[in-house]
């Protein structure tokens, strides 16, 4: 599938409406397990901060996942004393499971979570969710590794955190800087489509969610945070690291095989209604050129190694044909996946067949070059042969890219447009594309309790049909038998 050229299943981002009184704009989830000591001061401090600084209605949800101490009693007492606090009890452990359950059932358009120890400075909370409310971004994360972040923690945790992010960058090509900071937010419409694709129910949940969102082209906003390590943290570092590495392998394999339907998460180009009428928007030509050049350099080196090996046992023409055939198959497969973003097995045989036609053109150019060299010199040096072949391959490479772009891997999702992005047509006379801006009043914080969750079932594909202004699409809070013994922490 072509995730980078999908017309988009999610609607274009918009500034969230002010909403009605009593409906929270933000739902902050605090996942806890045996936190009877820290829960009350955390919730009261968080509530005081939001009541003082946050301009919209909000809710704080305590997600207790199978605590065995008095944490449920503390949560119930806080719920009875503070109107904006709710508690939710799960009988199975796993931070990812707790977040998915509460986020899936919440009616707030912006969903966030933070660790109960409040290691992250709360002054970063409003900058975290503001890009989601404004419609600028889809997800937001706090980053302890940004240049302007101020972090106090031991050398061991610093080394582990930076090593883990290097692993993510090297194996999954992640570009976000901090996957493990317990300070993140997501728009609900994005969560409805993204959460069903996330399998992990433990600590790798955050990383998997971010990797899938980034690969699908969603916008992730990073906020530098001030962070102080909690010396009493109960996280098992070795077990968590082992589970995270397993998750990296699983997600990497799924991305390599194209088994994830990431096209569900694609956004259309532009948020202005006039932009959505454009059908010829460039699809990352510069990125394709860079990818093609990288694959081409590696393929050329591979071809030269094969040619040198085959040349030791055969003539130059046979060695050239065999080396070019093998490298052409590898080149087509690499460009199919890395340059043009085609995943899965759909039309794979056809693409290879078309690639072989392109190979034939390259073979004609290189073979013709060798024939011309033989005619000019009876016994040319091996280095001269290689130089001629490199020159011929450079000429064939330009033609190969054009054929790949226009014939082998064309963008078939939408017809080409003659409308340039910089010269958009004027909307029809009856169009309401451009409306005057009127500022709606901010909603008041709720004074009475109302039902927070609905457990109506939600199928993963249904999010693709949701449009702006529709009624809230509810998710099923938790999947039956959704238990993973590895997340027993």
mmCIF file of C-alpha atoms in Angstrom, residues 94-317:
data_model
loop_
_atom_site.group_PDB
_atom_site.id
_atom_site.type_symbol
_atom_site.label_atom_id
_atom_site.label_comp_id
_atom_site.label_asym_id
_atom_site.label_seq_id
_atom_site.Cartn_x
_atom_site.Cartn_y
_atom_site.Cartn_z
ATOM 1 C CA UNK A 94 -0.245 -2.707 32.093
ATOM 2 C CA UNK A 95 0.111 1.040 31.591
ATOM 3 C CA UNK A 96 -0.673 0.764 27.894
ATOM 4 C CA UNK A 97 -3.854 -1.154 28.650
ATOM 5 C CA UNK A 98 -4.951 1.499 31.131
ATOM 6 C CA UNK A 99 -4.324 4.345 28.679
ATOM 7 C CA UNK A 100 -6.045 2.625 25.774
ATOM 8 C CA UNK A 101 -9.080 1.777 27.894
ATOM 9 C CA UNK A 102 -9.642 5.264 29.258
ATOM 10 C CA UNK A 103 -8.688 7.104 26.069
ATOM 11 C CA UNK A 104 -10.968 4.865 24.013
ATOM 12 C CA UNK A 105 -13.977 5.648 26.189
ATOM 13 C CA UNK A 106 -13.337 9.330 26.905
ATOM 14 C CA UNK A 107 -15.539 12.028 25.360
ATOM 15 C CA UNK A 108 -12.877 14.767 25.568
ATOM 16 C CA UNK A 109 -11.418 15.902 22.209
ATOM 17 C CA UNK A 110 -7.881 16.098 23.659
ATOM 18 C CA UNK A 111 -6.469 13.189 25.670
ATOM 19 C CA UNK A 112 -3.293 13.343 27.729
ATOM 20 C CA UNK A 113 -1.467 11.399 30.391
ATOM 21 C CA UNK A 114 1.285 11.961 32.920
ATOM 22 C CA UNK A 115 3.076 9.881 35.508
ATOM 23 C CA UNK A 116 1.817 9.999 39.066
ATOM 24 C CA UNK A 117 5.174 11.156 40.406
ATOM 25 C CA UNK A 118 4.801 14.461 38.500
ATOM 26 C CA UNK A 119 8.456 14.381 37.492
ATOM 27 C CA UNK A 120 7.599 16.736 34.622
ATOM 28 C CA UNK A 121 7.070 20.404 35.404
ATOM 29 C CA UNK A 122 3.352 21.145 35.015
ATOM 30 C CA UNK A 123 4.071 24.449 33.282
ATOM 31 C CA UNK A 124 4.641 22.375 30.124
ATOM 32 C CA UNK A 125 1.071 21.019 30.145
ATOM 33 C CA UNK A 126 -0.614 23.932 28.360
ATOM 34 C CA UNK A 127 2.136 24.131 25.669
ATOM 35 C CA UNK A 128 1.714 20.366 25.255
ATOM 36 C CA UNK A 129 -1.998 20.424 24.433
ATOM 37 C CA UNK A 130 -2.259 23.844 22.759
ATOM 38 C CA UNK A 131 -1.104 22.571 19.301
ATOM 39 C CA UNK A 132 -3.759 19.842 19.486
ATOM 40 C CA UNK A 133 -6.528 22.263 20.425
ATOM 41 C CA UNK A 134 -5.509 24.665 17.656
ATOM 42 C CA UNK A 135 -5.487 21.889 15.051
ATOM 43 C CA UNK A 136 -1.791 22.278 14.274
ATOM 44 C CA UNK A 137 -0.662 18.815 15.432
ATOM 45 C CA UNK A 138 -2.028 15.315 15.969
ATOM 46 C CA UNK A 139 0.101 14.191 18.911
ATOM 47 C CA UNK A 140 2.353 15.995 21.382
ATOM 48 C CA UNK A 141 5.129 14.683 23.599
ATOM 49 C CA UNK A 142 7.342 16.083 26.301
ATOM 50 C CA UNK A 143 11.029 15.754 25.522
ATOM 51 C CA UNK A 144 13.763 15.514 28.130
ATOM 52 C CA UNK A 145 16.406 15.382 25.396
ATOM 53 C CA UNK A 146 15.675 18.740 23.762
ATOM 54 C CA UNK A 147 18.422 21.345 23.981
ATOM 55 C CA UNK A 148 16.410 23.654 26.227
ATOM 56 C CA UNK A 149 15.182 20.906 28.569
ATOM 57 C CA UNK A 150 16.513 20.842 32.119
ATOM 58 C CA UNK A 151 16.768 17.326 33.532
ATOM 59 C CA UNK A 152 17.938 16.017 36.883
ATOM 60 C CA UNK A 153 18.569 12.257 36.894
ATOM 61 C CA UNK A 154 21.282 9.707 37.440
ATOM 62 C CA UNK A 155 23.899 8.716 34.883
ATOM 63 C CA UNK A 156 22.449 5.214 34.508
ATOM 64 C CA UNK A 157 18.969 6.403 33.513
ATOM 65 C CA UNK A 158 20.449 9.068 31.245
ATOM 66 C CA UNK A 159 22.532 6.435 29.444
ATOM 67 C CA UNK A 160 19.593 4.023 29.122
ATOM 68 C CA UNK A 161 17.251 6.703 27.787
ATOM 69 C CA UNK A 162 19.671 7.995 25.175
ATOM 70 C CA UNK A 163 20.687 4.477 24.133
ATOM 71 C CA UNK A 164 17.056 3.493 23.675
ATOM 72 C CA UNK A 165 16.348 6.499 21.482
ATOM 73 C CA UNK A 166 19.440 5.732 19.401
ATOM 74 C CA UNK A 167 18.096 2.199 18.902
ATOM 75 C CA UNK A 168 14.765 3.619 17.742
ATOM 76 C CA UNK A 169 16.471 5.971 15.303
ATOM 77 C CA UNK A 170 18.697 3.240 13.910
ATOM 78 C CA UNK A 171 16.132 0.455 13.642
ATOM 79 C CA UNK A 172 12.756 2.157 13.110
ATOM 80 C CA UNK A 173 14.018 5.475 11.656
ATOM 81 C CA UNK A 174 12.216 7.361 14.440
ATOM 82 C CA UNK A 175 12.707 11.125 14.323
ATOM 83 C CA UNK A 176 11.093 12.081 17.645
ATOM 84 C CA UNK A 177 13.601 12.647 20.402
ATOM 85 C CA UNK A 178 12.103 11.079 23.551
ATOM 86 C CA UNK A 179 9.792 8.070 23.427
ATOM 87 C CA UNK A 180 9.662 7.255 27.137
ATOM 88 C CA UNK A 181 8.826 10.546 28.817
ATOM 89 C CA UNK A 182 5.557 10.064 30.708
ATOM 90 C CA UNK A 183 4.010 13.251 29.377
ATOM 91 C CA UNK A 184 2.034 12.917 26.137
ATOM 92 C CA UNK A 185 -1.211 14.006 24.482
ATOM 93 C CA UNK A 186 -3.256 13.007 21.445
ATOM 94 C CA UNK A 187 -6.367 14.237 19.666
ATOM 95 C CA UNK A 188 -9.331 11.931 20.151
ATOM 96 C CA UNK A 189 -10.100 11.605 16.431
ATOM 97 C CA UNK A 190 -6.526 10.423 15.901
ATOM 98 C CA UNK A 191 -6.726 8.048 18.864
ATOM 99 C CA UNK A 192 -9.860 6.443 17.440
ATOM 100 C CA UNK A 193 -7.961 5.399 14.323
ATOM 101 C CA UNK A 194 -4.530 4.836 15.854
ATOM 102 C CA UNK A 195 -5.159 2.902 19.078
ATOM 103 C CA UNK A 196 -6.652 -0.208 17.392
ATOM 104 C CA UNK A 197 -3.318 -0.616 15.563
ATOM 105 C CA UNK A 198 -1.234 -0.525 18.765
ATOM 106 C CA UNK A 199 -0.736 -4.020 20.180
ATOM 107 C CA UNK A 200 1.409 -3.450 23.250
ATOM 108 C CA UNK A 201 -0.325 -3.082 26.609
ATOM 109 C CA UNK A 202 2.719 -2.228 28.733
ATOM 110 C CA UNK A 203 5.546 0.291 28.657
ATOM 111 C CA UNK A 204 6.241 -0.048 24.920
ATOM 112 C CA UNK A 205 2.740 1.312 24.212
ATOM 113 C CA UNK A 206 4.050 4.895 23.911
ATOM 114 C CA UNK A 207 6.829 4.005 21.507
ATOM 115 C CA UNK A 208 4.621 1.893 19.266
ATOM 116 C CA UNK A 209 1.985 4.615 19.108
ATOM 117 C CA UNK A 210 4.548 7.263 18.163
ATOM 118 C CA UNK A 211 6.306 5.119 15.543
ATOM 119 C CA UNK A 212 3.046 4.232 13.797
ATOM 120 C CA UNK A 213 1.853 7.835 13.911
ATOM 121 C CA UNK A 214 5.127 9.106 12.468
ATOM 122 C CA UNK A 215 5.206 6.483 9.710
ATOM 123 C CA UNK A 216 1.644 7.419 8.753
ATOM 124 C CA UNK A 217 2.656 11.067 8.342
ATOM 125 C CA UNK A 218 0.872 12.444 11.399
ATOM 126 C CA UNK A 219 2.352 15.559 12.980
ATOM 127 C CA UNK A 220 4.065 15.086 16.351
ATOM 128 C CA UNK A 221 4.773 18.224 18.379
ATOM 129 C CA UNK A 222 7.638 18.143 20.891
ATOM 130 C CA UNK A 223 7.759 20.301 24.003
ATOM 131 C CA UNK A 224 11.012 20.746 25.970
ATOM 132 C CA UNK A 225 10.325 19.932 29.609
ATOM 133 C CA UNK A 226 11.983 20.322 32.968
ATOM 134 C CA UNK A 227 12.165 16.901 34.584
ATOM 135 C CA UNK A 228 13.371 15.603 37.947
ATOM 136 C CA UNK A 229 13.940 11.862 38.356
ATOM 137 C CA UNK A 230 11.889 10.048 40.985
ATOM 138 C CA UNK A 231 14.345 8.005 43.075
ATOM 139 C CA UNK A 232 11.494 5.812 44.365
ATOM 140 C CA UNK A 233 10.362 4.687 40.903
ATOM 141 C CA UNK A 234 9.237 1.038 40.825
ATOM 142 C CA UNK A 235 9.950 0.500 37.126
ATOM 143 C CA UNK A 236 12.004 -2.660 36.497
ATOM 144 C CA UNK A 237 14.635 -1.337 34.107
ATOM 145 C CA UNK A 238 15.969 -4.668 32.808
ATOM 146 C CA UNK A 239 12.536 -6.208 32.258
ATOM 147 C CA UNK A 240 11.225 -3.047 30.650
ATOM 148 C CA UNK A 241 14.253 -2.802 28.341
ATOM 149 C CA UNK A 242 13.839 -6.442 27.281
ATOM 150 C CA UNK A 243 10.153 -5.972 26.501
ATOM 151 C CA UNK A 244 10.911 -2.762 24.619
ATOM 152 C CA UNK A 245 13.488 -4.504 22.407
ATOM 153 C CA UNK A 246 10.953 -7.230 21.626
ATOM 154 C CA UNK A 247 8.485 -4.524 20.706
ATOM 155 C CA UNK A 248 11.033 -2.829 18.429
ATOM 156 C CA UNK A 249 11.565 -6.131 16.611
ATOM 157 C CA UNK A 250 7.817 -6.774 16.264
ATOM 158 C CA UNK A 251 6.992 -3.293 14.985
ATOM 159 C CA UNK A 252 10.008 -3.252 12.658
ATOM 160 C CA UNK A 253 8.957 -6.558 11.135
ATOM 161 C CA UNK A 254 5.367 -5.336 10.675
ATOM 162 C CA UNK A 255 6.550 -2.157 8.973
ATOM 163 C CA UNK A 256 8.939 -4.082 6.711
ATOM 164 C CA UNK A 257 6.227 -6.487 5.562
ATOM 165 C CA UNK A 258 3.618 -3.750 5.109
ATOM 166 C CA UNK A 259 1.074 -5.524 7.318
ATOM 167 C CA UNK A 260 -0.106 -2.337 9.061
ATOM 168 C CA UNK A 261 -2.931 -0.346 7.400
ATOM 169 C CA UNK A 262 -1.292 3.015 8.029
ATOM 170 C CA UNK A 263 -3.289 4.643 5.227
ATOM 171 C CA UNK A 264 -6.188 4.898 7.702
ATOM 172 C CA UNK A 265 -4.231 7.604 9.479
ATOM 173 C CA UNK A 266 -3.402 9.799 6.488
ATOM 174 C CA UNK A 267 -4.410 13.451 6.543
ATOM 175 C CA UNK A 268 -5.470 15.357 3.413
ATOM 176 C CA UNK A 269 -3.248 18.189 2.221
ATOM 177 C CA UNK A 270 -4.041 21.543 3.770
ATOM 178 C CA UNK A 271 -6.679 22.662 6.232
ATOM 179 C CA UNK A 272 -8.148 25.447 4.123
ATOM 180 C CA UNK A 273 -11.208 24.109 2.242
ATOM 181 C CA UNK A 274 -9.721 25.418 -1.017
ATOM 182 C CA UNK A 275 -6.579 23.359 -0.432
ATOM 183 C CA UNK A 276 -8.632 20.178 -0.252
ATOM 184 C CA UNK A 277 -9.744 20.699 -3.841
ATOM 185 C CA UNK A 278 -6.154 20.420 -5.091
ATOM 186 C CA UNK A 279 -5.389 17.019 -6.588
ATOM 187 C CA UNK A 280 -1.900 17.541 -7.960
ATOM 188 C CA UNK A 281 -0.034 18.322 -4.746
ATOM 189 C CA UNK A 282 3.583 17.070 -4.925
ATOM 190 C CA UNK A 283 4.122 13.863 -2.945
ATOM 191 C CA UNK A 284 7.645 14.336 -1.651
ATOM 192 C CA UNK A 285 9.671 14.335 -4.880
ATOM 193 C CA UNK A 286 12.793 15.539 -3.070
ATOM 194 C CA UNK A 287 12.555 12.661 -0.600
ATOM 195 C CA UNK A 288 12.087 10.200 -3.461
ATOM 196 C CA UNK A 289 15.155 11.559 -5.229
ATOM 197 C CA UNK A 290 17.259 11.193 -2.099
ATOM 198 C CA UNK A 291 15.988 7.670 -1.510
ATOM 199 C CA UNK A 292 16.560 6.710 -5.126
ATOM 200 C CA UNK A 293 20.107 8.056 -5.042
ATOM 201 C CA UNK A 294 20.931 6.153 -1.862
ATOM 202 C CA UNK A 295 19.512 2.933 -3.281
ATOM 203 C CA UNK A 296 21.298 3.618 -6.562
ATOM 204 C CA UNK A 297 24.694 4.042 -4.898
ATOM 205 C CA UNK A 298 24.261 0.837 -2.913
ATOM 206 C CA UNK A 299 23.012 -1.003 -5.999
ATOM 207 C CA UNK A 300 25.982 0.195 -8.046
ATOM 208 C CA UNK A 301 28.419 -1.048 -5.422
ATOM 209 C CA UNK A 302 26.556 -4.340 -5.271
ATOM 210 C CA UNK A 303 26.621 -4.552 -9.086
ATOM 211 C CA UNK A 304 30.358 -3.881 -9.259
ATOM 212 C CA UNK A 305 31.091 -6.554 -6.663
ATOM 213 C CA UNK A 306 28.958 -9.044 -8.573
ATOM 214 C CA UNK A 307 30.573 -8.094 -11.882
ATOM 215 C CA UNK A 308 34.064 -8.560 -10.466
ATOM 216 C CA UNK A 309 33.071 -11.972 -9.101
ATOM 217 C CA UNK A 310 31.386 -13.158 -12.294
ATOM 218 C CA UNK A 311 34.190 -11.703 -14.449
ATOM 219 C CA UNK A 312 36.658 -14.110 -12.836
ATOM 220 C CA UNK A 313 34.767 -17.102 -14.293
ATOM 221 C CA UNK A 314 33.183 -15.689 -17.476
ATOM 222 C CA UNK A 315 33.528 -13.101 -20.217
ATOM 223 C CA UNK A 316 32.658 -9.435 -19.745
ATOM 224 C CA UNK A 317 29.271 -9.598 -21.499
#
